[in-house]
Every structure is written in structure tokens, then in C-alpha cells.
Coordinates of C-alpha atoms in Angstrom, one line a residue:
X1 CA 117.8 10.0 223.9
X2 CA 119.8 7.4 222.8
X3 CA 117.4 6.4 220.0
X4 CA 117.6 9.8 218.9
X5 CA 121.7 9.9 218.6
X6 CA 121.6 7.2 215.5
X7 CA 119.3 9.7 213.4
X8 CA 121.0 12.5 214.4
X9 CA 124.5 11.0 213.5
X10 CA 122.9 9.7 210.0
X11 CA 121.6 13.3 209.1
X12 CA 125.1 14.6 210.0
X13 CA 126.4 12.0 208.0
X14 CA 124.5 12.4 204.9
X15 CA 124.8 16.0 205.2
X16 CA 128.9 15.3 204.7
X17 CA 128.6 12.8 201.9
X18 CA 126.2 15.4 200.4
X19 CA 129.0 17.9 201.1
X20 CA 131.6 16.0 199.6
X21 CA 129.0 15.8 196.1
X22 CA 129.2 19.1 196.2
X23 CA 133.0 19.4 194.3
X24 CA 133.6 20.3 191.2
X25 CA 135.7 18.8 188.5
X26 CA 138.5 21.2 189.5
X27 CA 137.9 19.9 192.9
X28 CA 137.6 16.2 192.7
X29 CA 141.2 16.8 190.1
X30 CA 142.8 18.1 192.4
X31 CA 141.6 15.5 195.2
X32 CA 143.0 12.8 192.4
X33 CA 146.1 14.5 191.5
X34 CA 147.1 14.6 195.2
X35 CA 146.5 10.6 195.8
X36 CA 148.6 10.8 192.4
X37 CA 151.3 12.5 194.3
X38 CA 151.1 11.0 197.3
X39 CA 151.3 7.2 195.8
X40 CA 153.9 8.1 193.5
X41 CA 156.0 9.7 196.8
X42 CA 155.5 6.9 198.6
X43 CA 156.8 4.5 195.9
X44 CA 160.2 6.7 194.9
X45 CA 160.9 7.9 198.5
X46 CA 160.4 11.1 198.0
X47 CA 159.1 13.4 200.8
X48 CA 158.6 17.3 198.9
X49 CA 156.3 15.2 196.8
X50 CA 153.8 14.0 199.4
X51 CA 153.6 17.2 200.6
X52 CA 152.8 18.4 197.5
X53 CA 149.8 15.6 197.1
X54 CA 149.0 16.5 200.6
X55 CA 148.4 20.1 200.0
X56 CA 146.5 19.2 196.1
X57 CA 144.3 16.2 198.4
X58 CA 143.8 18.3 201.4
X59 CA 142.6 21.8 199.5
X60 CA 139.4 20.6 198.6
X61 CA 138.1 18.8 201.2
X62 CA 139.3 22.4 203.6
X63 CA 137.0 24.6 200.8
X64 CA 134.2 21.4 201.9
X65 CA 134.4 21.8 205.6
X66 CA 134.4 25.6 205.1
X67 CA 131.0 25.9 202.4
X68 CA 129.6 23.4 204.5
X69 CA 130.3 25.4 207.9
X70 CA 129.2 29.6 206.0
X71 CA 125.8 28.0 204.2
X72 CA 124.0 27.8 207.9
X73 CA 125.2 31.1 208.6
X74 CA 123.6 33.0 206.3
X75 CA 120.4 34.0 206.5
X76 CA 118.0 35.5 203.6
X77 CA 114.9 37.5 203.7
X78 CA 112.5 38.7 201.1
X79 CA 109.7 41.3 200.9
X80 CA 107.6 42.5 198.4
X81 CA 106.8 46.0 197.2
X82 CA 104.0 45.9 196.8
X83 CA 101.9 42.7 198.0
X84 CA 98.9 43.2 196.0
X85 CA 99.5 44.6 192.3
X86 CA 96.6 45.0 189.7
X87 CA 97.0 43.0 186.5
X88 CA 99.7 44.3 183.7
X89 CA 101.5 46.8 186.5
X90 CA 104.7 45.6 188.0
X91 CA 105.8 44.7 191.7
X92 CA 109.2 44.6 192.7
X93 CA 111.0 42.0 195.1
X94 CA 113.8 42.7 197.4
X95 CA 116.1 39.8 198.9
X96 CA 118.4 40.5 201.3
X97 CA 121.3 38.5 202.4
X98 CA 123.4 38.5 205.6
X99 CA 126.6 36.8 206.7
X100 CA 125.8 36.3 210.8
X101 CA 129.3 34.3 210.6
X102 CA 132.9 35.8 211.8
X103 CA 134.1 34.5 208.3
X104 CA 133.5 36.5 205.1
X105 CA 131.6 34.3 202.3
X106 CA 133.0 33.1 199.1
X107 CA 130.9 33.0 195.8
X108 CA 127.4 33.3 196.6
X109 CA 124.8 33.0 194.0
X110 CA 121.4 33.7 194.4
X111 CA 118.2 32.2 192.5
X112 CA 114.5 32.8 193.3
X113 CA 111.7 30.4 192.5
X114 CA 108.8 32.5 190.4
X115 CA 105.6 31.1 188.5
X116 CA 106.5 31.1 185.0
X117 CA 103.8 33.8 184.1
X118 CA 106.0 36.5 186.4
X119 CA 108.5 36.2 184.0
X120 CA 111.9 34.7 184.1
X121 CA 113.8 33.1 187.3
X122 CA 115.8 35.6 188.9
X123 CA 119.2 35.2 188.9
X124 CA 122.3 36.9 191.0
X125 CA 126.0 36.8 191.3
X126 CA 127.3 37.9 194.6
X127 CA 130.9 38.8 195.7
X128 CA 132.3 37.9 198.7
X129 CA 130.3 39.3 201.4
X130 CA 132.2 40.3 205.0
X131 CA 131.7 39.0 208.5
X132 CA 128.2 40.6 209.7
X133 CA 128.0 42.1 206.3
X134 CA 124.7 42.0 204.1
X135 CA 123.7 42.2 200.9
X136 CA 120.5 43.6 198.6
X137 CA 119.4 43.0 195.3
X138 CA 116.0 43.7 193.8
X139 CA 114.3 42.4 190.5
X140 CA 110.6 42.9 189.1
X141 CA 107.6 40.9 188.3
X142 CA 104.5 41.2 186.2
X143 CA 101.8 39.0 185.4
X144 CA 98.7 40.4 183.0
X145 CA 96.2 37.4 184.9
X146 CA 94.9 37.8 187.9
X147 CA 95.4 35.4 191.2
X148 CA 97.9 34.3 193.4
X149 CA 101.3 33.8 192.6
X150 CA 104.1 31.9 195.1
X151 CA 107.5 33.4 195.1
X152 CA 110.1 31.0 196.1
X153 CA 112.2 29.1 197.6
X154 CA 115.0 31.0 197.5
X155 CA 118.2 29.0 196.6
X156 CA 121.8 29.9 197.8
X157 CA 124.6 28.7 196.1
X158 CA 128.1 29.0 197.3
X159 CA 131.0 28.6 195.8
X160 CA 135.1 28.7 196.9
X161 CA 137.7 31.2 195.6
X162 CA 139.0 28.6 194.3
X163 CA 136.2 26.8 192.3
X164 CA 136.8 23.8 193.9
X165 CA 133.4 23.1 195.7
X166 CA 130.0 23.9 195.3
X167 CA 127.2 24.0 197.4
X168 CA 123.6 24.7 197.6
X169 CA 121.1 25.3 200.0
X170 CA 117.4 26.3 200.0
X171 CA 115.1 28.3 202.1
X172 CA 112.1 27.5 203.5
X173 CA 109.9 30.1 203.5
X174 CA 108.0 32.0 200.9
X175 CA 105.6 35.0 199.9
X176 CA 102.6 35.1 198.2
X177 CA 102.2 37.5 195.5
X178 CA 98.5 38.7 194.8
X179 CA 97.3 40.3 191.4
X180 CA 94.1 41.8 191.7
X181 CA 91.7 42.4 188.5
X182 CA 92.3 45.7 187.3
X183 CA 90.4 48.4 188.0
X184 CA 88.6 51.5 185.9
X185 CA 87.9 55.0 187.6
X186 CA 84.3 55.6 187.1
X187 CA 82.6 59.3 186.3
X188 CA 80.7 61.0 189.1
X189 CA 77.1 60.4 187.7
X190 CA 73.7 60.6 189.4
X191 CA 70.7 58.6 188.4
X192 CA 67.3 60.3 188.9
X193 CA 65.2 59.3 191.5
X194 CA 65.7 59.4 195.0
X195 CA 64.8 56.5 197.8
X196 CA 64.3 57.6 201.4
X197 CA 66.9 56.2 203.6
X198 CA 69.7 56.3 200.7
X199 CA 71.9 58.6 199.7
X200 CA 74.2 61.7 201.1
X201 CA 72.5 64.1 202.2
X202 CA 71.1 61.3 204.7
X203 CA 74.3 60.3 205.3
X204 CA 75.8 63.4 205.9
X205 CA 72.9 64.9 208.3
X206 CA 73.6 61.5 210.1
X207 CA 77.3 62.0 210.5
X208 CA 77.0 65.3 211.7
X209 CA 74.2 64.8 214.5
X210 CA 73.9 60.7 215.3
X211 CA 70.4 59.7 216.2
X212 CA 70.0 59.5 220.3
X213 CA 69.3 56.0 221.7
X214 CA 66.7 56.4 224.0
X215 CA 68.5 53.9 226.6
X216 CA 71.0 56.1 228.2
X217 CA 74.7 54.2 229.2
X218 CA 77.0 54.9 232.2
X219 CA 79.2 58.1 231.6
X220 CA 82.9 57.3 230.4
X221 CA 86.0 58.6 230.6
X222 CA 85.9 60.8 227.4
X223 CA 82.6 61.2 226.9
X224 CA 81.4 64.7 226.0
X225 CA 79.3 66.7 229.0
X226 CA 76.8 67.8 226.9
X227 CA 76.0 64.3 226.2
X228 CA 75.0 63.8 230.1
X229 CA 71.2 62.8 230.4
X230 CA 70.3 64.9 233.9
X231 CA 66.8 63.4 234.6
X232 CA 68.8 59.8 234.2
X233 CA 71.6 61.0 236.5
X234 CA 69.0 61.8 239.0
X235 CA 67.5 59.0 238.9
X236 CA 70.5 56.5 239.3
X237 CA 72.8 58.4 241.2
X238 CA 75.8 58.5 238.8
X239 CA 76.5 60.3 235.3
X240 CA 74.8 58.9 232.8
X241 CA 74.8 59.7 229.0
X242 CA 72.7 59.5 226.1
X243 CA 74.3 57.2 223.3
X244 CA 74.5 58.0 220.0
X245 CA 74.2 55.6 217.3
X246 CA 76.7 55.2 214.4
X247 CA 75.2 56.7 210.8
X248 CA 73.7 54.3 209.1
X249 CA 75.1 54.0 206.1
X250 CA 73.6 53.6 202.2
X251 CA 74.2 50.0 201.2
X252 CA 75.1 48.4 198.2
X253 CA 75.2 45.0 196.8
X254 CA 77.5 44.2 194.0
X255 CA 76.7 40.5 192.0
X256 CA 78.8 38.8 190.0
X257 CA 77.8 35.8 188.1
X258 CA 80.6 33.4 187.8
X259 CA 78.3 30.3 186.2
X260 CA 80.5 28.3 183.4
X261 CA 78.3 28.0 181.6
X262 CA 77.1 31.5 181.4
X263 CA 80.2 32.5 179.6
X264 CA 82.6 31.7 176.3
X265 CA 86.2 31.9 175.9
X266 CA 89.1 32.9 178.2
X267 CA 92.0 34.5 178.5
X268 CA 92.6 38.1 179.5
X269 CA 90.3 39.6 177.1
X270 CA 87.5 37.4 177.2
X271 CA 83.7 38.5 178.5
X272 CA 84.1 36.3 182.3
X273 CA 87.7 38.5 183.2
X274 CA 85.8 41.9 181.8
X275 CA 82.8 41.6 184.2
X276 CA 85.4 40.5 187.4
X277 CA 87.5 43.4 186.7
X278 CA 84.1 45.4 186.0
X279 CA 83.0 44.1 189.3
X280 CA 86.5 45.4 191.1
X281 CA 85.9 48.3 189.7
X282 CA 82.4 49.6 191.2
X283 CA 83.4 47.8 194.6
X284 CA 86.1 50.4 194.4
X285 CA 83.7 53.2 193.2
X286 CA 81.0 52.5 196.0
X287 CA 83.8 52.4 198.8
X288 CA 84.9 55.8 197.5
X289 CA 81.5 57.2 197.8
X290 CA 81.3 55.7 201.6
X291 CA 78.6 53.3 200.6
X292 CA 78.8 49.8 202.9
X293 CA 79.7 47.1 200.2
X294 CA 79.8 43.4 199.8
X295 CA 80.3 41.1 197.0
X296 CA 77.8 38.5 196.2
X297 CA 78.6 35.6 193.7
X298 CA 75.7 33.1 192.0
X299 CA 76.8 30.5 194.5
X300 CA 75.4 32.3 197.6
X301 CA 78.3 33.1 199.0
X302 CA 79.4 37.0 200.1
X303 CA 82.1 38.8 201.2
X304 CA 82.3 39.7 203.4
X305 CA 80.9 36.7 205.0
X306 CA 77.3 36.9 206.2
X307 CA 76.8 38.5 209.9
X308 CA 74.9 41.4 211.5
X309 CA 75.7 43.7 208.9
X310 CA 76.8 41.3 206.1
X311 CA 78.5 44.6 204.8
X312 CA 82.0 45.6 204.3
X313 CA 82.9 49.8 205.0
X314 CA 80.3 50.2 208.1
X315 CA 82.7 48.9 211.0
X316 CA 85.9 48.4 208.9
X317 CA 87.5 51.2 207.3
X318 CA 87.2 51.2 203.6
X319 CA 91.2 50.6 202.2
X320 CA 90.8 47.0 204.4
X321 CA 87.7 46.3 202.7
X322 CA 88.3 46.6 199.6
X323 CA 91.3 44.3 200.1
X324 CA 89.3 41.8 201.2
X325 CA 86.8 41.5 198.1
X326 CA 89.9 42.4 195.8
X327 CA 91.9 39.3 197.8
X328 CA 88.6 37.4 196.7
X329 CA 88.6 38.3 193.3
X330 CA 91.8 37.8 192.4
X331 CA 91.0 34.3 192.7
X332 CA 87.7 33.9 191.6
X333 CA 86.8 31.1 189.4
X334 CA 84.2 29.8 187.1
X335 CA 81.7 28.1 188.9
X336 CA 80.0 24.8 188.2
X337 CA 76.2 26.0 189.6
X338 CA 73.3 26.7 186.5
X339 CA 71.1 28.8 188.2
X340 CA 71.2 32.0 190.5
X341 CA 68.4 31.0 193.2
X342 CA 71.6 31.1 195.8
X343 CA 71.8 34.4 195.1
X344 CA 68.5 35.4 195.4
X345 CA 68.1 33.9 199.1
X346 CA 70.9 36.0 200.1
X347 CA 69.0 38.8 199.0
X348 CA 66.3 39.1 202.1
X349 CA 63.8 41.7 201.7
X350 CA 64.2 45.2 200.4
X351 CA 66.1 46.7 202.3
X352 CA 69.5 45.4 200.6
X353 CA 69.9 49.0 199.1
X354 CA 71.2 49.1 195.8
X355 CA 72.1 46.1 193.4
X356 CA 74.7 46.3 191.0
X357 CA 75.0 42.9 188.8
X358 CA 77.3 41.5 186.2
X359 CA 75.5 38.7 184.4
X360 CA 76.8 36.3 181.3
X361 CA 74.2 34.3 179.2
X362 CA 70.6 34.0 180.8
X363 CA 68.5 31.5 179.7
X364 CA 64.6 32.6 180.6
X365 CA 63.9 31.0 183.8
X366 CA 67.6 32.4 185.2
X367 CA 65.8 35.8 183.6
X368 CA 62.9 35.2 185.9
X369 CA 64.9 34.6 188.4
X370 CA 67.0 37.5 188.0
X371 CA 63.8 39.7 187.1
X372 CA 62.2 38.4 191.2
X373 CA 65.8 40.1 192.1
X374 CA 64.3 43.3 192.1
X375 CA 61.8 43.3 194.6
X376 CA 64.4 42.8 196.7
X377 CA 66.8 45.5 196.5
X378 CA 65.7 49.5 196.8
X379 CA 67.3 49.6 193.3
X380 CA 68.7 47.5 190.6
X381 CA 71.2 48.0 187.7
X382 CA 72.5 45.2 185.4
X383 CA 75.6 44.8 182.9
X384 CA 74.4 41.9 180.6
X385 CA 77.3 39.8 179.0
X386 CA 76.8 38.2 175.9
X387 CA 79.8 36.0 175.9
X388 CA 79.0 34.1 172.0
X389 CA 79.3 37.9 170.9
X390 CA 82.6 38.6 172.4
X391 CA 83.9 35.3 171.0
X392 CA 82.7 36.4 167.5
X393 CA 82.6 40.0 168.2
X394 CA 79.1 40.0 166.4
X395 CA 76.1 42.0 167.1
X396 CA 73.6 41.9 169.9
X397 CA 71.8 38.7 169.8
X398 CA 67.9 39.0 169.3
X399 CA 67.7 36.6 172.6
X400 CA 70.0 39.3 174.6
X401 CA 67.6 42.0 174.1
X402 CA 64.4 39.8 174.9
X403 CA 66.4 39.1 178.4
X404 CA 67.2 42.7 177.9
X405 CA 63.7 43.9 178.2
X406 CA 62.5 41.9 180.5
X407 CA 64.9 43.1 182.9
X408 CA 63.6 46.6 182.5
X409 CA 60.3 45.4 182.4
X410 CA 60.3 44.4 186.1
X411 CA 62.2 48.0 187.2
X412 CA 65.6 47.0 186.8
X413 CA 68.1 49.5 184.5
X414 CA 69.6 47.1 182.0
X415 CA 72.8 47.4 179.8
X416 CA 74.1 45.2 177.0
X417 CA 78.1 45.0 177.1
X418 CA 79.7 44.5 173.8
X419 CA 83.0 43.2 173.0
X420 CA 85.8 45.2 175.2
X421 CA 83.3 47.8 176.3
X422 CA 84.7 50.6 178.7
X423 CA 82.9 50.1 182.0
X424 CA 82.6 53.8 182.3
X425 CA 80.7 54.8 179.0
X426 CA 78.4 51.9 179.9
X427 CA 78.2 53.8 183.2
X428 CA 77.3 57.0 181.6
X429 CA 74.7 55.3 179.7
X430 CA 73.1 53.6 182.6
X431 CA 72.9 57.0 184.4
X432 CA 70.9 58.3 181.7
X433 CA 68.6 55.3 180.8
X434 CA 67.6 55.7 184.1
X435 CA 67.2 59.7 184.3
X436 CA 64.7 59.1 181.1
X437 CA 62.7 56.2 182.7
X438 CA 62.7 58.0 185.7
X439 CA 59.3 59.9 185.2
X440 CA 57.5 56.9 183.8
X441 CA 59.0 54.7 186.8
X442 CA 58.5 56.7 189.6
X443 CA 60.9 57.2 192.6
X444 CA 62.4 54.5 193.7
X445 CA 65.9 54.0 192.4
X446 CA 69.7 54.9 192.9
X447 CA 70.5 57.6 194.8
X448 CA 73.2 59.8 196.2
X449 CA 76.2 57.3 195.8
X450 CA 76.5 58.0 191.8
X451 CA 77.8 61.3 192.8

């Protein structure tokens, strides 16, 4: 304890001298003018004018103790509306200031720490604010790149009536301001073909009438009665029920290829951001359509993270899902891998339903690669990136369309992206490609989702 006095004397200490910093020129005139005064009425004798150096010393250093005493009891509070904003579209911030003191504030002014791409630091002028009283002001940020943006501290500055002293303090905390890649509503197509297993009208004879387990469980409170399983009953003693299983749902595997060397350029408009927002933008579709999602990078890793299901949208509900792989990429990053093996481990067997990928440059053994990507999935669309292209905005290489057929050639339904391509044309065309190769390619393919 006593150890601990010292400091704690020192930080009161320093807090005072730091106080006293805090005075203006007005203020430290004034405190100078009144040792003026009270030398010169000490010299001549003469008593009105000490008081009047008292009262010009004495001002400021009250208007100290006072700022000093209000900037603890005030407290500030921030939220964000909303937390999670797509690229380009605004979000608006709301700070709120209260006076928990039984003495009204002076000057208070207000200033909020942004990132410099969210536009310019926020600045506010508030009047005096009255014992318990409170205070709300709002302002508005944008950013047109995607990731995660930290808002604050806020910084309170107080100020007398008299301009004599001021004094600033700074909160602690802060929020985090997500921008998500911006998304594209996509048309309700249907590819041809159909895959047993897949699609609604699986799904939807599943959600109506679950298929029965054939181990029946103990009745519960809230089970229905005509789910009782009599022989069962009889045979334990006690109610027992026959469980039913949850739907299975179609799956579907979205792949985005984040390789640094498998794209050119950046900035908003370059070919990497169009294939992350691309990628949003079907994760967002497939959701919609009640498919169970994840995202899958060229590093291996997915999201959600690998488990039982390894999908998102089959035990979580779908808006909490999509936050999660929107969260992920608003953040994503270039990566420093060359190949996409990692990727294809993750991909088991075939039974990973469909695979949606969004690929930059291949070279031809990451086509092989990417070709083997087939056999695992129950069906397989890609959305090929040449990023030299989009840097010169020229025409499709002769190498893109060799990777191009290739692709096709081991089942998968390929699409060359040109330069600013709209996601939903391209999926248009990819319904159709695959409704003409559908006779020569037999049945296995999308399904119900696209619709």
C-alpha cells in the first residue's frame, strides 16, 4: 500500500501540471496580469489593486480545477448504423455524450478518429450541456474498398466560458467498421441436367416428411403423438418415438483463387476485387436458394472452418452465415501459395455437391490440377480471369482458351471473364452452355439451386 501512494500521488500530480498546460494565451494573460497587479499593489500600498490581481490570477486556475473536475464526468458512446456496409454505400455513426455531473459543461468539442479512406475527421461544436443532460450528433462514412476500418478514439475537448483553459481527453474504446465486397443479384436460371440427391424437389419432399431413424429415442416433452413408436413402447415400458432426421440439404462449394501471382493490377476495378465481389455475390445467391455453403480459398482453408458438415446454412440460419464468409471476405488478401493442390485435398470425394470457382491465370499443370477438381464435386462451373487482359483491356488470350477447353474437356462448364464483366450475363451464359452440352454430357450436373 504504501509503495502504491507515491505512484498514485505522481499520476495525480502530472495529471495537475498537465491541467495547468492546458491554458490558453487568454488564460496564462490573465494569470500574468494578476501577478502584475498583485506586485505592483504590494509595492504602492494599495489594497483594491491586489484584489483586482487576485481575481485576474485566481480566474484561471478556478476554470483549471473545474475542466479538470467535468472531463471525468462525462461519458461518450458510439454505435454504428449499420456495422457491416458493402463497398461505395454509406454507414452512419452516432456519438452520444452525457454529463453524469451536477454541473453543466462548458465548451465541449467533439473529434472522432476515422481511416483516411472514410473520408474526413469528424468534427463537432457542442454548447453547454446541463447536469444529467446528453447530447447526439451523427455524421457518415464511406469507403469504395473493402475490409475493416477502426473508428476512433473519440477525443473530447473542453473549453471555459471564458476561453481561458483548455482541455482534452480521449476515450478508450472503439468500433470496428466492416465493408463487405459488393454484391450483384443474380437471375433465376436452371442448368440442364439433374443429379440425384441435389436439388428442390429433394429438398422440399425432405422438408415436408423427414426420413425416420430407425433407432427410436425417449418421448419428450413436445414431441408429437403420432410420432410414438408402439411396438418400442411395449417393449421398454415408456413412450418412445421415432426420430426424424433433419433434410439434408444440396451443397455447394464456392472457390476463390486468391494466388498473387494469378492476377495483375489492383485497385477497385481490377480482375482480383471482381472475382471477390463475384464470389460474395453467388455465396449470397446459393444461401437464398437454401443451398448449405462454404467458401474455399487456394490455400486450403474454408469457411466455415472444417467440421462434420464443413458447411454454412445446414445448422446456422442463413443471414449468420453469410456474415461470416462476407466478414471473411472483406478481408481477404492476395496470397503467396502457386498452386491449388490445398484446394483440391479439401475437396474429398464426390459428394461435395456443386463447385462454383473463380480462377486468375492458370498455368497448365494448375489446369490439371484444376481439371482433377471435377471428379470430385457432383458438378462444376468456372469463371476464368484473365488478369493481363483486364490490365490492357485486350482480347482473349490464345493460352486462356487452351485452359478454357480443357476445363470443359474434363466436364467442367467454363466461362472467360472480360474486363468489367457483369457477373449476371456471364451467369446467363453459363446456364445455357450447359443446357447445350447437356445432351452430349449426360446427366450429371447442376441442379435445382439455379432456380
Amino acid at each position: 500500500m504504501a509503495a502504491g501512494s507515491p505512484a498514485a500521488g505522481g499520476e495525480e500530480n502530472g495529471g495537475l501540471r498537465a491541467a495547468l498546460g492546458g491554458l490558453t494565451t487568454r488564460g496564462r494573460s490573465f494569470v500574468a496580469a494578476g501577478l502584475a497587479a498583485a506586485v505592483c499593489a504590494y509595492v504602492l500600498g494599495q489594497r483594491d489593486l491586489l484584489r483586482v490581481g487576485l481575481l485576474l490570477g485566481v480566474l484561471p486556475l478556478m476554470c483549471v480545477a473545474v475542466l479538470y473536475r467535468t472531463r471525468y464526468r462525462v461519458a461518450a458512446s458510439r454505435r454504428l448504423s449499420p456495422s457491416r456496409v458493402p463497398a461505395g454505400s454509406e454507414a452512419r455513426v452516432h456519438l452520444r455524450m452525457d454529463n453524469v455531473s451536477r454541473m453543466p459543461t462548458g465548451l465541449l468539442m467533439l473529434q472522432d478518429h476515422v481511416p483516411y479512406v472514410l473520408g474526413p475527421r469528424p468534427r463537432f461544436v457542442l454548447d453547454r450541456v446541463e447536469p444529467g443532460g446528453r447530447r447526439e450528433v451523427s455524421y457518415r462514412v464511406r469507403s469504395d474498398l473493402r475490409g475493416r476500418y477502426p473508428l476512433g478514439p473519440l477525443q473530447l475537448r473542453l473549453s471555459d466560458p471564458f476561453g481561458l483553459c483548455e482541455l482534452t481527453r480521449s476515450f478508450s474504446a472503439y468500433d470496428t467498421l466492416t465493408v463487405i465486397p459488393r454484391t450483384e443479384p443474380l437471375p433465376p436460371v436452371r442448368l440442364a441436367g439433374e443429379s440425384s440427391g441435389y436439388g428442390e424437389g429433394r429438398q422440399r419432399s425432405l422438408a415436408l416428411a423427414g426420413d425416420d431413424d430407425v433407432i427410436p429415442r425417449t418421448y419428450r416433452q413436445g414431441d408429437e403423438l403420432r410420432r410414438v413408436h408402439w411396438r418400442s413402447t411395449a417393449r421398454y415400458g415408456e413412450l418412445m418415438v421415432r426420430r426424424e432426421e433433419q433434410p439434408q440439404r444440396a451443397r455447394c462449394t464456392v472457390l476463390l483463387d486468391t494466388r498473387r501471382i494469378a492476377y495483375q493490377g489492383a485497385g477497385p476495378d481490377s480482375a482480383f476485387e471482381w472475382a471477390v465481389s463475384a464470389a460474395a455475390s453467388v455465396l449470397v445467391h446459393m444461401l437464398e436458394r437454401g443451398f448449405a455453403v462454404r467458401l474455399l480459398t487456394d490455400t486450403g482453408s474454408s469457411v466455415p472452418s472444417p467440421g462434420a458438415e464443413g458447411f454454412a446454412g445446414s445448422t446456422q440460419d442463413s443471414a449468420d452465415s453469410a456474415g461470416l464468409m462476407m466478414d471473411t471476405l472483406a478481408v481477404v488478401d492476395h496470397s503467396d501459395g502457386a498452386g491449388l493442390s490445398r484446394a483440391y485435398d479439401v475437396l474429398r470425394g464426390g459428394n461435395e455437391g456443386l463447385l462454383i470457382a473463380f480462377v486468375g491465370d492458370l498455368d497448365e499443370e494448375q489446369a490439371a490440377v484444376a481439371a482433377r477438381m471435377r471428379q470430385r464435386s457432383g458438378g462444376a462451373l468456372a469463371f476464368v480471369l484473365d488478369s493481363g487482359q483486364w490490365v490492357t483491356s485486350g482480347a482473349v488470350a490464345g493460352a486462356v482458351e487452351e485452359r478454357l477447353r480443357r476445363l470443359r474437356e474434363a466436364g467442367w462448364t467454363a466461362v472467360a471473364v472480360p474486363p468489367g464483366a457483369a457477373l449476371a450475363e456471364l451467369w446467363r451464359q453459363a446456364a445455357q452452355e450447359r443446357a447445350d452440352a447437356a445432351p452430349a454430357g449426360g446427366t450429371d450436373g447442376f441442379s435445382g439451386g439455379w432456380s
